[in-house]
């Protein structure tokens, strides 16, 4: 069992930056690939980024590539999402997720966090 708790969301102006954090419980954090998803009002949840167990490889949705950076610190059981050059269309609830088997296009979450709201004003 893995419990995920996101933090760092908030209100920011377009062009600004935020860094989301996701703290994981348990001693098996490094056994999981980690990822971020988001869900805007009235839309389906969509993939944002994922990172391998070691942190050596990352994979991004085209909509955030070049603006967002996913990273992890296995010593702190934490995964991050640095979001730069934010746009109003990035407004959504952002969810952290863990997958014990796959990553990249094969990322299929076994566990989800509760989400953190990100609002980008124009």
Short mmCIF file of C-alpha atoms in Angstrom, two decimals:
data_model
loop_
_atom_site.label_atom_id
_atom_site.label_comp_id
_atom_site.label_asym_id
_atom_site.label_seq_id
_atom_site.Cartn_x
_atom_site.Cartn_y
_atom_site.Cartn_z
CA UNK A 1 0.00 0.00 0.00
CA UNK A 2 1.28 3.45 -0.94
CA UNK A 3 -0.27 6.67 0.26
CA UNK A 4 0.38 9.83 -1.76
CA UNK A 5 -0.12 13.39 -0.54
CA UNK A 6 0.25 16.32 -2.92
CA UNK A 7 1.05 19.91 -1.98
CA UNK A 8 2.16 23.14 -3.59
CA UNK A 9 -0.89 24.07 -5.60
CA UNK A 10 -2.29 27.58 -5.66
CA UNK A 11 -3.16 30.63 -7.71
CA UNK A 12 -0.58 32.07 -10.09
CA UNK A 13 -0.62 34.52 -12.96
CA UNK A 14 0.00 33.40 -16.51
CA UNK A 15 3.71 33.13 -17.18
CA UNK A 16 4.43 32.27 -13.56
CA UNK A 17 5.77 29.14 -11.93
CA UNK A 18 4.74 26.62 -9.29
CA UNK A 19 6.34 23.51 -7.89
CA UNK A 20 4.14 20.64 -6.83
CA UNK A 21 5.33 18.01 -4.39
CA UNK A 22 4.01 14.53 -3.70
CA UNK A 23 5.10 12.76 -0.54
CA UNK A 24 4.76 8.98 -0.48
CA UNK A 25 4.43 6.77 2.56
CA UNK A 26 6.20 3.47 3.03
CA UNK A 27 9.67 2.15 2.33
CA UNK A 28 8.93 0.97 -1.20
CA UNK A 29 8.79 4.34 -2.94
CA UNK A 30 11.73 3.51 -5.21
CA UNK A 31 9.89 0.42 -6.42
CA UNK A 32 7.34 2.60 -8.21
CA UNK A 33 7.45 4.71 -11.31
CA UNK A 34 5.73 7.98 -10.51
CA UNK A 35 3.58 10.30 -12.53
CA UNK A 36 1.40 13.37 -12.58
CA UNK A 37 -2.05 13.72 -14.11
CA UNK A 38 -4.49 16.61 -14.19
CA UNK A 39 -8.21 17.14 -14.54
CA UNK A 40 -9.79 20.40 -15.60
CA UNK A 41 -13.46 21.17 -14.90
CA UNK A 42 -15.72 19.28 -17.28
CA UNK A 43 -12.83 17.35 -18.81
CA UNK A 44 -11.38 13.89 -18.42
CA UNK A 45 -8.27 13.29 -16.38
CA UNK A 46 -5.19 13.50 -18.59
CA UNK A 47 -1.60 12.39 -18.35
CA UNK A 48 1.05 15.06 -17.68
CA UNK A 49 4.40 13.40 -16.94
CA UNK A 50 6.04 10.27 -15.61
CA UNK A 51 9.45 9.29 -14.28
CA UNK A 52 11.18 5.94 -13.87
CA UNK A 53 12.01 4.34 -10.53
CA UNK A 54 15.58 5.60 -10.58
CA UNK A 55 14.65 9.01 -11.96
CA UNK A 56 16.88 8.44 -14.95
CA UNK A 57 14.19 8.82 -17.60
CA UNK A 58 11.15 11.02 -17.99
CA UNK A 59 8.21 11.25 -20.39
CA UNK A 60 5.86 14.19 -20.96
CA UNK A 61 2.60 15.06 -22.60
CA UNK A 62 3.14 17.27 -25.64
CA UNK A 63 1.10 20.04 -24.02
CA UNK A 64 3.64 20.51 -21.21
CA UNK A 65 6.90 19.46 -22.85
CA UNK A 66 9.56 22.14 -22.41
CA UNK A 67 7.60 23.90 -19.64
CA UNK A 68 7.18 21.24 -16.95
CA UNK A 69 9.86 19.08 -15.31
CA UNK A 70 9.23 15.97 -13.26
CA UNK A 71 11.86 14.81 -10.77
CA UNK A 72 12.11 12.62 -7.71
CA UNK A 73 14.14 12.25 -4.54
CA UNK A 74 14.07 8.63 -3.43
CA UNK A 75 15.77 9.49 -0.14
CA UNK A 76 12.83 11.76 0.70
CA UNK A 77 10.11 9.59 -0.86
CA UNK A 78 9.00 12.59 -2.87
CA UNK A 79 8.24 13.37 -6.49
CA UNK A 80 8.07 16.91 -7.85
CA UNK A 81 6.54 18.73 -10.76
CA UNK A 82 8.17 22.04 -11.61
CA UNK A 83 5.78 24.05 -13.76
CA UNK A 84 7.08 27.10 -15.62
CA UNK A 85 5.52 29.45 -18.16
CA UNK A 86 2.08 28.54 -16.88
CA UNK A 87 -0.95 29.17 -19.04
CA UNK A 88 -4.63 29.54 -18.12
CA UNK A 89 -5.27 26.19 -19.84
CA UNK A 90 -3.02 24.54 -17.24
CA UNK A 91 -5.71 25.22 -14.64
CA UNK A 92 -6.75 21.87 -13.17
CA UNK A 93 -6.58 19.61 -10.18
CA UNK A 94 -3.21 17.87 -10.32
CA UNK A 95 -2.88 14.31 -9.12
CA UNK A 96 0.19 12.31 -8.20
CA UNK A 97 0.19 8.60 -9.07
CA UNK A 98 2.33 5.49 -8.58
CA UNK A 99 2.74 2.50 -10.90
CA UNK A 100 4.54 -0.65 -9.80
CA UNK A 101 4.88 -2.10 -13.29
CA UNK A 102 5.17 0.45 -16.10
CA UNK A 103 6.09 3.99 -17.01
CA UNK A 104 5.98 6.27 -20.04
CA UNK A 105 3.11 5.38 -22.38
CA UNK A 106 2.58 2.20 -20.33
CA UNK A 107 2.09 4.09 -17.07
CA UNK A 108 -1.07 2.79 -15.42
CA UNK A 109 -1.52 3.98 -11.84
CA UNK A 110 -1.95 1.59 -8.95
CA UNK A 111 -2.28 4.43 -6.44
CA UNK A 112 -3.52 8.03 -6.56
CA UNK A 113 -3.16 11.07 -4.37
CA UNK A 114 -6.08 13.28 -3.43
CA UNK A 115 -5.11 16.12 -5.77
CA UNK A 116 -4.05 19.73 -5.45
CA UNK A 117 -5.68 22.67 -7.24
CA UNK A 118 -3.66 24.80 -9.64
CA UNK A 119 -5.31 27.94 -10.98
CA UNK A 120 -3.62 30.12 -13.58
CA UNK A 121 -5.15 33.55 -14.10
CA UNK A 122 -4.86 35.45 -17.36
#
